[in-house]
Amino acid sequence: SNLRGEYQEPAGNPELSGNLESSGDQKDSTAPETSEEQKTPEVQETQDENIFAKLPSQFTFSSGAGAWATTFELSPDGTFTGQYQDSDMGDAGPGYENGTVYISQFSGKFTEPQKVDDYSYTMKLDHLDVQGTAGEEYIEDNVRYIYSEAYGFDDADTFMIYLPGCPLKDLPEEFLSWTFIDRETCQTMPDGMYGIYNQGGKEGFIG
């Protein structure tokens, strides 16, 4: 069926990513290469633009227990593709004896992050494309699949990036509640832990 096809086929993100990377390369090729004084601001600007390249490629939003999670793969150009899935094996019926799964496959792009301080950046959601129509369903292998919204992107507009070493006292409580950091022993974001926080939905992704 068409629904099944939409669910299985990934979004056309590689082509989009390629175009964006291509345009970025063209911009870099026009950078001035005369003196160190002129090159220094360009180097700093490039470092800021490439914060995505310093982040983990995968981020996950989850309660840490239960059957649901939203995970997305982040590219160095700010584009991403991901999936939300919530399984309810107890919600079964004729034709879907193996239960029900709520799914959402999506792709999108973040804007260029702006540095707030040494440990945090702010950015906007440029766009988000979700496959299927929420509420539509189909059955496959005795499982009922229901299209859902992309949980973690509720009321999405402004996002924060948090880097390892960020003082916990500077982080929103709503973000910390998704991190499972032991605040008895930690005062900063642990080494190797990165956060992306949806301020509108008060939802935190960890990478």
Short mmCIF file of C-alpha atoms in Angstrom, two decimals, residues 1 3 20 25-26 30 34 36 42 60 62 70 74 77 99 122 155 174 176:
data_model
loop_
_atom_site.label_atom_id
_atom_site.label_comp_id
_atom_site.label_asym_id
_atom_site.label_seq_id
_atom_site.Cartn_x
_atom_site.Cartn_y
_atom_site.Cartn_z
CA SER A 1 0.00 0.00 0.00
CA LEU A 3 1.18 4.03 3.45
CA LEU A 20 23.68 22.07 1.27
CA ASP A 25 31.91 24.39 -0.21
CA GLN A 26 31.31 27.18 -2.67
CA THR A 30 35.49 32.40 -1.90
CA THR A 34 45.42 37.35 1.81
CA GLU A 36 46.38 36.35 8.70
CA GLU A 42 36.76 33.65 8.70
CA THR A 60 17.82 10.20 21.56
CA SER A 62 13.47 8.80 25.89
CA THR A 70 12.67 9.28 19.44
CA LEU A 74 22.34 14.67 12.75
CA ASP A 77 25.17 20.62 7.74
CA GLY A 99 -0.14 -5.39 19.16
CA THR A 122 21.10 28.47 20.35
CA ASP A 155 5.91 23.34 19.76
CA GLU A 174 13.01 20.47 32.31
CA LEU A 176 17.89 17.90 33.24
#
